[in-house]
Amino acid sequence: MGEVNISVTPVIEIQDISVSFEGFKALTDVTTKIMPHKVHFFIGPNGAGKTTLLDIICGKTRPSNGKIIYHGGKDLGIRKFVNIDLTKLTEAEIVAEGIGRKFQAPSVFTSLTVWENMEISLKGSKSVWGSLLFKISDAQKKQIENILNFISLADKKNEKAASLSHGQKQWLEIGMLLVQEPVVVLLDEPVAGMGKEETLKTGQLIRKISKKYAVVVVEHDMEFVRAVADRVTVMHEGKILVEGSADEVLADEKVRAVYLGRGKFHKSGKVENANGGKDA
């Protein structure tokens, strides 16, 4: 198909995606694009369809209509153009194509060390114990070391994952995705349950990740969205309500009217509830 500049070509094109569950329309004609080297947030009230959309991208849920066109490619700068409909692939095939997902709750192996968790996540690993028994190469060791430095866990590499804080477990799981060399990283509420300092560090980590990968985030913390997002898609009742920069979205009257159903936005990105308090 020729060569294309990845800086202007979407890595994923979501085209007219709809899905129904027992008559309930969870998504209706959702169309948007995910760009490389950008952090794209999907926000909206509970039940808006955000997680369902991630489920469709990674093959967990099949749409009743529409396509998810993946253009892939792992080389920086110029790459060969590919054109794959992810809705036709299995979950395993989608992972192999370079779509990595981290769910809200960290799912690290707490009885293993940080290093061992990274080892079992290496691309091509077949099983937990098989991975630990198999001798990894010097190049793979260097890869793990680089990622542990990247996620600020190098000094924890010999500690059991159980000893990590909630935020550190989230970072470890992100590292376990990165060691698989993805093209697109999907993160579902990555700062849920974190304190202010860990939230700040997670935002910095996501910005660093976007220098190499496309990052898609589902999140409710509006201050975090404002600080980290390149682009924001607001969903409501299974449809796209508004798209734009964080500032554009948070200033939109339609967003103020429907988001979380808790009243109006402040310029800070917080939502004022019916009692006059603020809820991020």
PDB file of C-alpha atoms in Angstrom:
ATOM      1  CA  MET A   1       0.000   0.000   0.000  1.00  0.00           C
ATOM      2  CA  GLY A   2       3.065   2.284   0.126  1.00  0.00           C
ATOM      3  CA  GLU A   3       4.663   4.227   2.934  1.00  0.00           C
ATOM      4  CA  VAL A   4       2.878   6.694   5.174  1.00  0.00           C
ATOM      5  CA  ASN A   5       3.953   9.111   7.846  1.00  0.00           C
ATOM      6  CA  ILE A   6       2.689   7.721  11.157  1.00  0.00           C
ATOM      7  CA  SER A   7       2.492  11.178  12.710  1.00  0.00           C
ATOM      8  CA  VAL A   8      -0.567  11.986  10.573  1.00  0.00           C
ATOM      9  CA  THR A   9      -2.059   8.518  10.047  1.00  0.00           C
ATOM     10  CA  PRO A  10      -4.438   7.044  12.659  1.00  0.00           C
ATOM     11  CA  VAL A  11      -3.237   3.864  14.281  1.00  0.00           C
ATOM     12  CA  ILE A  12      -6.877   2.865  14.836  1.00  0.00           C
ATOM     13  CA  GLU A  13     -10.018   4.028  13.038  1.00  0.00           C
ATOM     14  CA  ILE A  14     -13.273   3.256  14.846  1.00  0.00           C
ATOM     15  CA  GLN A  15     -15.993   3.208  12.197  1.00  0.00           C
ATOM     16  CA  ASP A  16     -19.733   3.245  12.985  1.00  0.00           C
ATOM     17  CA  ILE A  17     -19.464   0.818  15.900  1.00  0.00           C
ATOM     18  CA  SER A  18     -22.761  -0.316  17.429  1.00  0.00           C
ATOM     19  CA  VAL A  19     -23.493  -3.094  19.889  1.00  0.00           C
ATOM     20  CA  SER A  20     -26.615  -4.267  21.703  1.00  0.00           C
ATOM     21  CA  PHE A  21     -27.042  -6.522  24.721  1.00  0.00           C
ATOM     22  CA  GLU A  22     -30.481  -8.180  24.920  1.00  0.00           C
ATOM     23  CA  GLY A  23     -32.110  -5.227  23.219  1.00  0.00           C
ATOM     24  CA  PHE A  24     -30.126  -2.551  25.086  1.00  0.00           C
ATOM     25  CA  LYS A  25     -28.019  -0.409  22.743  1.00  0.00           C
ATOM     26  CA  ALA A  26     -24.698  -0.028  24.555  1.00  0.00           C
ATOM     27  CA  LEU A  27     -23.029   1.766  21.622  1.00  0.00           C
ATOM     28  CA  THR A  28     -24.590   3.502  18.628  1.00  0.00           C
ATOM     29  CA  ASP A  29     -22.637   4.534  15.516  1.00  0.00           C
ATOM     30  CA  VAL A  30     -19.432   5.407  17.372  1.00  0.00           C
ATOM     31  CA  THR A  31     -16.811   6.838  15.015  1.00  0.00           C
ATOM     32  CA  THR A  32     -13.442   8.295  16.014  1.00  0.00           C
ATOM     33  CA  LYS A  33      -9.696   7.952  15.415  1.00  0.00           C
ATOM     34  CA  ILE A  34      -6.756   7.050  17.647  1.00  0.00           C
ATOM     35  CA  MET A  35      -3.558   8.811  16.632  1.00  0.00           C
ATOM     36  CA  PRO A  36       0.001   7.587  17.268  1.00  0.00           C
ATOM     37  CA  HIS A  37       2.025   9.258  20.024  1.00  0.00           C
ATOM     38  CA  LYS A  38      -1.109  10.797  21.554  1.00  0.00           C
ATOM     39  CA  VAL A  39      -3.017  10.219  24.793  1.00  0.00           C
ATOM     40  CA  HIS A  40      -6.709   9.842  23.928  1.00  0.00           C
ATOM     41  CA  PHE A  41      -9.150   9.842  26.852  1.00  0.00           C
ATOM     42  CA  PHE A  42     -12.694   8.482  26.781  1.00  0.00           C
ATOM     43  CA  ILE A  43     -14.813   9.975  29.548  1.00  0.00           C
ATOM     44  CA  GLY A  44     -18.486  10.054  30.464  1.00  0.00           C
ATOM     45  CA  PRO A  45     -21.045   8.895  33.029  1.00  0.00           C
ATOM     46  CA  ASN A  46     -21.153   5.301  34.192  1.00  0.00           C
ATOM     47  CA  GLY A  47     -22.887   3.253  31.502  1.00  0.00           C
ATOM     48  CA  ALA A  48     -21.869   5.625  28.709  1.00  0.00           C
ATOM     49  CA  GLY A  49     -20.162   2.811  26.793  1.00  0.00           C
ATOM     50  CA  LYS A  50     -16.492   3.608  27.423  1.00  0.00           C
ATOM     51  CA  THR A  51     -15.393   0.199  28.690  1.00  0.00           C
ATOM     52  CA  THR A  52     -17.594  -1.558  26.127  1.00  0.00           C
ATOM     53  CA  LEU A  53     -15.675   0.273  23.411  1.00  0.00           C
ATOM     54  CA  LEU A  54     -12.357  -0.932  24.864  1.00  0.00           C
ATOM     55  CA  ASP A  55     -13.819  -4.450  24.998  1.00  0.00           C
ATOM     56  CA  ILE A  56     -14.580  -4.242  21.281  1.00  0.00           C
ATOM     57  CA  ILE A  57     -11.132  -2.903  20.391  1.00  0.00           C
ATOM     58  CA  CYS A  58      -9.424  -5.807  22.178  1.00  0.00           C
ATOM     59  CA  GLY A  59     -11.882  -8.459  20.923  1.00  0.00           C
ATOM     60  CA  LYS A  60     -13.601  -9.254  24.202  1.00  0.00           C
ATOM     61  CA  THR A  61     -16.951  -8.097  22.789  1.00  0.00           C
ATOM     62  CA  ARG A  62     -18.146  -8.353  19.188  1.00  0.00           C
ATOM     63  CA  PRO A  63     -19.995  -5.385  17.683  1.00  0.00           C
ATOM     64  CA  SER A  64     -23.313  -5.827  15.915  1.00  0.00           C
ATOM     65  CA  ASN A  65     -22.208  -3.288  13.318  1.00  0.00           C
ATOM     66  CA  GLY A  66     -19.123  -1.366  12.270  1.00  0.00           C
ATOM     67  CA  LYS A  67     -15.378  -1.889  11.995  1.00  0.00           C
ATOM     68  CA  ILE A  68     -12.216  -1.236  13.995  1.00  0.00           C
ATOM     69  CA  ILE A  69      -9.534  -0.636  11.358  1.00  0.00           C
ATOM     70  CA  TYR A  70      -5.996  -1.051  12.678  1.00  0.00           C
ATOM     71  CA  HIS A  71      -3.056   0.384  10.769  1.00  0.00           C
ATOM     72  CA  GLY A  72      -0.423  -1.053  13.101  1.00  0.00           C
ATOM     73  CA  GLY A  73       3.266  -0.748  12.403  1.00  0.00           C
ATOM     74  CA  LYS A  74       6.039  -0.614  15.000  1.00  0.00           C
ATOM     75  CA  ASP A  75       8.736   1.474  13.321  1.00  0.00           C
ATOM     76  CA  LEU A  76       9.133   5.091  14.353  1.00  0.00           C
ATOM     77  CA  GLY A  77       8.975   7.695  11.583  1.00  0.00           C
ATOM     78  CA  ILE A  78       7.977   5.864   8.395  1.00  0.00           C
ATOM     79  CA  ARG A  79       6.197   2.511   8.376  1.00  0.00           C
ATOM     80  CA  LYS A  80       4.393   0.196   6.013  1.00  0.00           C
ATOM     81  CA  PHE A  81       0.646   0.823   5.959  1.00  0.00           C
ATOM     82  CA  VAL A  82      -1.518  -2.080   7.122  1.00  0.00           C
ATOM     83  CA  ASN A  83      -5.283  -2.321   7.058  1.00  0.00           C
ATOM     84  CA  ILE A  84      -6.726  -4.891   9.484  1.00  0.00           C
ATOM     85  CA  ASP A  85     -10.294  -5.079  10.813  1.00  0.00           C
ATOM     86  CA  LEU A  86      -9.832  -6.028  14.471  1.00  0.00           C
ATOM     87  CA  THR A  87     -13.456  -7.152  14.739  1.00  0.00           C
ATOM     88  CA  LYS A  88     -12.515 -10.162  12.600  1.00  0.00           C
ATOM     89  CA  LEU A  89      -9.687 -11.286  14.908  1.00  0.00           C
ATOM     90  CA  THR A  90      -9.624 -13.254  18.151  1.00  0.00           C
ATOM     91  CA  GLU A  91      -8.426 -11.674  21.399  1.00  0.00           C
ATOM     92  CA  ALA A  92      -5.106 -13.515  21.106  1.00  0.00           C
ATOM     93  CA  GLU A  93      -4.624 -12.347  17.517  1.00  0.00           C
ATOM     94  CA  ILE A  94      -5.331  -8.749  18.534  1.00  0.00           C
ATOM     95  CA  VAL A  95      -2.715  -8.945  21.292  1.00  0.00           C
ATOM     96  CA  ALA A  96      -0.240 -10.377  18.771  1.00  0.00           C
ATOM     97  CA  GLU A  97      -0.927  -7.411  16.479  1.00  0.00           C
ATOM     98  CA  GLY A  98       0.178  -5.038  19.236  1.00  0.00           C
ATOM     99  CA  ILE A  99      -2.918  -4.048  21.229  1.00  0.00           C
ATOM    100  CA  GLY A 100      -2.183  -4.229  24.964  1.00  0.00           C
ATOM    101  CA  ARG A 101      -4.747  -3.609  27.703  1.00  0.00           C
ATOM    102  CA  LYS A 102      -4.533  -2.978  31.424  1.00  0.00           C
ATOM    103  CA  PHE A 103      -7.758  -3.344  33.389  1.00  0.00           C
ATOM    104  CA  GLN A 104      -8.692  -1.169  36.368  1.00  0.00           C
ATOM    105  CA  ALA A 105      -7.678  -3.635  39.091  1.00  0.00           C
ATOM    106  CA  PRO A 106      -3.991  -4.596  38.951  1.00  0.00           C
ATOM    107  CA  SER A 107      -3.543  -8.276  38.113  1.00  0.00           C
ATOM    108  CA  VAL A 108       0.107  -8.839  38.937  1.00  0.00           C
ATOM    109  CA  PHE A 109       1.360 -12.080  40.480  1.00  0.00           C
ATOM    110  CA  THR A 110       1.773 -10.945  44.082  1.00  0.00           C
ATOM    111  CA  SER A 111       3.701 -14.049  45.168  1.00  0.00           C
ATOM    112  CA  LEU A 112       6.397 -13.374  42.556  1.00  0.00           C
ATOM    113  CA  THR A 113       9.040 -10.666  42.494  1.00  0.00           C
ATOM    114  CA  VAL A 114       8.766  -7.594  40.316  1.00  0.00           C
ATOM    115  CA  TRP A 115      11.442  -9.057  38.032  1.00  0.00           C
ATOM    116  CA  GLU A 116       9.640 -12.395  37.765  1.00  0.00           C
ATOM    117  CA  ASN A 117       6.411 -10.623  36.828  1.00  0.00           C
ATOM    118  CA  MET A 118       8.282  -8.925  34.002  1.00  0.00           C
ATOM    119  CA  GLU A 119       9.853 -12.204  32.864  1.00  0.00           C
ATOM    120  CA  ILE A 120       6.539 -13.987  32.480  1.00  0.00           C
ATOM    121  CA  SER A 121       5.195 -11.090  30.414  1.00  0.00           C
ATOM    122  CA  LEU A 122       7.897 -11.300  27.761  1.00  0.00           C
ATOM    123  CA  LYS A 123       6.469 -11.666  24.286  1.00  0.00           C
ATOM    124  CA  GLY A 124       6.232 -15.317  23.340  1.00  0.00           C
ATOM    125  CA  SER A 125       6.065 -16.648  26.910  1.00  0.00           C
ATOM    126  CA  LYS A 126       3.789 -19.693  27.072  1.00  0.00           C
ATOM    127  CA  SER A 127       3.038 -20.113  30.774  1.00  0.00           C
ATOM    128  CA  VAL A 128       3.943 -18.663  34.168  1.00  0.00           C
ATOM    129  CA  TRP A 129       6.189 -21.478  35.337  1.00  0.00           C
ATOM    130  CA  GLY A 130       7.483 -22.255  31.870  1.00  0.00           C
ATOM    131  CA  SER A 131       8.602 -18.644  31.564  1.00  0.00           C
ATOM    132  CA  LEU A 132      10.419 -18.712  34.902  1.00  0.00           C
ATOM    133  CA  LEU A 133      12.222 -21.972  34.075  1.00  0.00           C
ATOM    134  CA  PHE A 134      13.263 -20.789  30.619  1.00  0.00           C
ATOM    135  CA  LYS A 135      16.547 -18.854  30.542  1.00  0.00           C
ATOM    136  CA  ILE A 136      16.034 -15.409  29.063  1.00  0.00           C
ATOM    137  CA  SER A 137      18.591 -13.807  26.783  1.00  0.00           C
ATOM    138  CA  ASP A 138      20.884 -10.918  27.651  1.00  0.00           C
ATOM    139  CA  ALA A 139      18.849  -8.742  25.300  1.00  0.00           C
ATOM    140  CA  GLN A 140      15.659  -9.631  27.166  1.00  0.00           C
ATOM    141  CA  LYS A 141      17.323  -8.880  30.500  1.00  0.00           C
ATOM    142  CA  LYS A 142      18.340  -5.479  29.178  1.00  0.00           C
ATOM    143  CA  GLN A 143      14.804  -4.889  27.930  1.00  0.00           C
ATOM    144  CA  ILE A 144      13.367  -5.633  31.384  1.00  0.00           C
ATOM    145  CA  GLU A 145      15.970  -3.430  33.079  1.00  0.00           C
ATOM    146  CA  ASN A 146      15.162  -0.541  30.755  1.00  0.00           C
ATOM    147  CA  ILE A 147      11.424  -0.818  31.373  1.00  0.00           C
ATOM    148  CA  LEU A 148      11.847  -1.111  35.154  1.00  0.00           C
ATOM    149  CA  ASN A 149      13.860   2.103  35.043  1.00  0.00           C
ATOM    150  CA  PHE A 150      11.186   3.651  32.842  1.00  0.00           C
ATOM    151  CA  ILE A 151       8.392   2.818  35.326  1.00  0.00           C
ATOM    152  CA  SER A 152      10.532   3.750  38.377  1.00  0.00           C
ATOM    153  CA  LEU A 153      10.606   0.238  39.830  1.00  0.00           C
ATOM    154  CA  ALA A 154      14.251  -0.731  39.202  1.00  0.00           C
ATOM    155  CA  ASP A 155      15.017  -0.532  42.921  1.00  0.00           C
ATOM    156  CA  LYS A 156      12.097  -2.887  43.640  1.00  0.00           C
ATOM    157  CA  LYS A 157      13.021  -5.615  41.147  1.00  0.00           C
ATOM    158  CA  ASN A 158      13.832  -8.264  43.779  1.00  0.00           C
ATOM    159  CA  GLU A 159      10.861  -7.463  46.022  1.00  0.00           C
ATOM    160  CA  LYS A 160       7.627  -9.438  46.012  1.00  0.00           C
ATOM    161  CA  ALA A 161       4.878  -7.669  44.115  1.00  0.00           C
ATOM    162  CA  ALA A 162       2.701  -8.046  47.225  1.00  0.00           C
ATOM    163  CA  SER A 163       4.892  -5.466  48.980  1.00  0.00           C
ATOM    164  CA  LEU A 164       4.228  -2.763  46.393  1.00  0.00           C
ATOM    165  CA  SER A 165       1.813   0.096  46.945  1.00  0.00           C
ATOM    166  CA  HIS A 166      -1.384   0.217  44.889  1.00  0.00           C
ATOM    167  CA  GLY A 167       0.160   2.710  42.494  1.00  0.00           C
ATOM    168  CA  GLN A 168       3.359   0.704  42.119  1.00  0.00           C
ATOM    169  CA  LYS A 169       1.322  -2.386  41.242  1.00  0.00           C
ATOM    170  CA  GLN A 170      -0.389  -0.357  38.527  1.00  0.00           C
ATOM    171  CA  TRP A 171       2.995   0.760  37.185  1.00  0.00           C
ATOM    172  CA  LEU A 172       4.264  -2.819  37.258  1.00  0.00           C
ATOM    173  CA  GLU A 173       1.291  -3.983  35.227  1.00  0.00           C
ATOM    174  CA  ILE A 174       1.905  -1.182  32.742  1.00  0.00           C
ATOM    175  CA  GLY A 175       5.514  -2.378  32.540  1.00  0.00           C
ATOM    176  CA  MET A 176       4.252  -5.905  31.913  1.00  0.00           C
ATOM    177  CA  LEU A 177       2.384  -4.508  28.900  1.00  0.00           C
ATOM    178  CA  LEU A 178       5.353  -2.535  27.610  1.00  0.00           C
ATOM    179  CA  VAL A 179       7.697  -5.526  27.689  1.00  0.00           C
ATOM    180  CA  GLN A 180       5.397  -7.118  25.090  1.00  0.00           C
ATOM    181  CA  GLU A 181       6.235  -4.267  22.704  1.00  0.00           C
ATOM    182  CA  PRO A 182       2.704  -3.046  21.925  1.00  0.00           C
ATOM    183  CA  VAL A 183       1.650  -0.436  19.390  1.00  0.00           C
ATOM    184  CA  VAL A 184      -1.439   0.718  21.303  1.00  0.00           C
ATOM    185  CA  VAL A 185      -1.796   0.734  25.102  1.00  0.00           C
ATOM    186  CA  LEU A 186      -5.339   0.643  26.550  1.00  0.00           C
ATOM    187  CA  LEU A 187      -5.681   1.742  30.190  1.00  0.00           C
ATOM    188  CA  ASP A 188      -8.939   1.409  32.147  1.00  0.00           C
ATOM    189  CA  GLU A 189      -9.075   3.921  35.045  1.00  0.00           C
ATOM    190  CA  PRO A 190      -5.316   3.773  35.743  1.00  0.00           C
ATOM    191  CA  VAL A 191      -5.410   6.181  38.714  1.00  0.00           C
ATOM    192  CA  ALA A 192      -8.473   4.788  40.511  1.00  0.00           C
ATOM    193  CA  GLY A 193      -7.660   4.418  44.206  1.00  0.00           C
ATOM    194  CA  MET A 194      -4.399   6.376  44.010  1.00  0.00           C
ATOM    195  CA  GLY A 195      -3.312   9.276  46.180  1.00  0.00           C
ATOM    196  CA  LYS A 196      -2.256  12.633  44.758  1.00  0.00           C
ATOM    197  CA  GLU A 197       1.470  11.840  44.453  1.00  0.00           C
ATOM    198  CA  GLU A 198       0.960   8.498  42.711  1.00  0.00           C
ATOM    199  CA  THR A 199      -1.653  10.047  40.417  1.00  0.00           C
ATOM    200  CA  LEU A 200       0.851  12.734  39.402  1.00  0.00           C
ATOM    201  CA  LYS A 201       3.561  10.142  38.728  1.00  0.00           C
ATOM    202  CA  THR A 202       1.136   8.004  36.729  1.00  0.00           C
ATOM    203  CA  GLY A 203       0.268  10.984  34.559  1.00  0.00           C
ATOM    204  CA  GLN A 204       3.951  11.627  33.933  1.00  0.00           C
ATOM    205  CA  LEU A 205       4.442   7.958  33.052  1.00  0.00           C
ATOM    206  CA  ILE A 206       1.555   7.992  30.566  1.00  0.00           C
ATOM    207  CA  ARG A 207       2.957  11.104  28.888  1.00  0.00           C
ATOM    208  CA  LYS A 208       6.319   9.330  28.536  1.00  0.00           C
ATOM    209  CA  ILE A 209       4.634   6.226  27.117  1.00  0.00           C
ATOM    210  CA  SER A 210       2.898   8.333  24.459  1.00  0.00           C
ATOM    211  CA  LYS A 211       6.263   9.363  23.012  1.00  0.00           C
ATOM    212  CA  LYS A 212       6.515   5.828  21.619  1.00  0.00           C
ATOM    213  CA  TYR A 213       2.980   4.383  21.651  1.00  0.00           C
ATOM    214  CA  ALA A 214      -0.618   5.423  21.140  1.00  0.00           C
ATOM    215  CA  VAL A 215      -2.365   5.499  24.529  1.00  0.00           C
ATOM    216  CA  VAL A 216      -6.119   5.144  25.103  1.00  0.00           C
ATOM    217  CA  VAL A 217      -7.431   5.872  28.604  1.00  0.00           C
ATOM    218  CA  VAL A 218     -10.844   5.491  30.237  1.00  0.00           C
ATOM    219  CA  GLU A 219     -10.971   7.731  33.294  1.00  0.00           C
ATOM    220  CA  HIS A 220     -13.277   9.695  35.637  1.00  0.00           C
ATOM    221  CA  ASP A 221     -10.721  11.982  37.329  1.00  0.00           C
ATOM    222  CA  MET A 222     -11.214  15.246  35.451  1.00  0.00           C
ATOM    223  CA  GLU A 223      -8.134  16.981  36.855  1.00  0.00           C
ATOM    224  CA  PHE A 224      -6.084  14.015  35.638  1.00  0.00           C
ATOM    225  CA  VAL A 225      -7.750  14.221  32.217  1.00  0.00           C
ATOM    226  CA  ARG A 226      -6.982  17.926  31.927  1.00  0.00           C
ATOM    227  CA  ALA A 227      -3.337  17.394  32.904  1.00  0.00           C
ATOM    228  CA  VAL A 228      -2.581  14.414  30.658  1.00  0.00           C
ATOM    229  CA  ALA A 229      -4.909  14.277  27.631  1.00  0.00           C
ATOM    230  CA  ASP A 230      -4.065  15.261  24.073  1.00  0.00           C
ATOM    231  CA  ARG A 231      -7.613  14.504  22.963  1.00  0.00           C
ATOM    232  CA  VAL A 232     -10.826  13.762  24.836  1.00  0.00           C
ATOM    233  CA  THR A 233     -13.946  11.962  23.638  1.00  0.00           C
ATOM    234  CA  VAL A 234     -17.013  12.399  25.833  1.00  0.00           C
ATOM    235  CA  MET A 235     -19.524   9.559  25.623  1.00  0.00           C
ATOM    236  CA  HIS A 236     -23.138   9.634  26.758  1.00  0.00           C
ATOM    237  CA  GLU A 237     -25.733   6.871  26.431  1.00  0.00           C
ATOM    238  CA  GLY A 238     -23.568   4.933  23.997  1.00  0.00           C
ATOM    239  CA  LYS A 239     -22.886   7.832  21.640  1.00  0.00           C
ATOM    240  CA  ILE A 240     -20.121  10.382  21.200  1.00  0.00           C
ATOM    241  CA  LEU A 241     -21.295  13.673  22.661  1.00  0.00           C
ATOM    242  CA  VAL A 242     -18.241  15.893  22.114  1.00  0.00           C
ATOM    243  CA  GLU A 243     -14.611  15.533  21.027  1.00  0.00           C
ATOM    244  CA  GLY A 244     -11.715  17.931  21.364  1.00  0.00           C
ATOM    245  CA  SER A 245      -8.980  19.087  23.702  1.00  0.00           C
ATOM    246  CA  ALA A 246      -9.568  18.792  27.444  1.00  0.00           C
ATOM    247  CA  ASP A 247     -10.203  22.527  27.744  1.00  0.00           C
ATOM    248  CA  GLU A 248     -12.664  22.513  24.841  1.00  0.00           C
ATOM    249  CA  VAL A 249     -14.547  19.529  26.219  1.00  0.00           C
ATOM    250  CA  LEU A 250     -14.752  20.778  29.803  1.00  0.00           C
ATOM    251  CA  ALA A 251     -16.066  24.136  28.593  1.00  0.00           C
ATOM    252  CA  ASP A 252     -18.815  22.571  26.482  1.00  0.00           C
ATOM    253  CA  GLU A 253     -22.357  23.174  27.732  1.00  0.00           C
ATOM    254  CA  LYS A 254     -23.560  19.726  26.649  1.00  0.00           C
ATOM    255  CA  VAL A 255     -20.840  18.129  28.745  1.00  0.00           C
ATOM    256  CA  ARG A 256     -21.726  20.278  31.738  1.00  0.00           C
ATOM    257  CA  ALA A 257     -25.341  19.246  31.375  1.00  0.00           C
ATOM    258  CA  VAL A 258     -24.853  15.479  31.310  1.00  0.00           C
ATOM    259  CA  TYR A 259     -21.495  14.458  32.788  1.00  0.00           C
ATOM    260  CA  LEU A 260     -22.093  12.223  35.798  1.00  0.00           C
ATOM    261  CA  GLY A 261     -25.455  13.924  36.299  1.00  0.00           C
ATOM    262  CA  ARG A 262     -23.956  15.918  39.174  1.00  0.00           C
ATOM    263  CA  GLY A 263     -24.392  19.488  38.125  1.00  0.00           C
ATOM    264  CA  LYS A 264     -22.002  21.869  36.429  1.00  0.00           C
ATOM    265  CA  PHE A 265     -18.287  21.904  35.805  1.00  0.00           C
ATOM    266  CA  HIS A 266     -15.961  24.351  37.437  1.00  0.00           C
ATOM    267  CA  LYS A 267     -13.078  25.693  35.358  1.00  0.00           C
ATOM    268  CA  SER A 268     -10.800  23.586  37.546  1.00  0.00           C
ATOM    269  CA  GLY A 269     -12.279  20.480  35.947  1.00  0.00           C
ATOM    270  CA  LYS A 270     -14.127  19.464  39.110  1.00  0.00           C
ATOM    271  CA  VAL A 271     -17.854  18.839  39.243  1.00  0.00           C
ATOM    272  CA  GLU A 272     -20.039  20.558  41.802  1.00  0.00           C
ATOM    273  CA  ASN A 273     -22.615  18.227  43.302  1.00  0.00           C
ATOM    274  CA  ALA A 274     -26.085  19.035  44.528  1.00  0.00           C
ATOM    275  CA  ASN A 275     -24.802  19.792  48.029  1.00  0.00           C
ATOM    276  CA  GLY A 276     -22.324  22.371  46.797  1.00  0.00           C
ATOM    277  CA  GLY A 277     -19.304  20.135  47.302  1.00  0.00           C
ATOM    278  CA  LYS A 278     -16.826  19.163  44.637  1.00  0.00           C
ATOM    279  CA  ASP A 279     -16.280  15.715  43.264  1.00  0.00           C
ATOM    280  CA  ALA A 280     -13.525  14.910  40.774  1.00  0.00           C
TER     281      ALA A 280
END
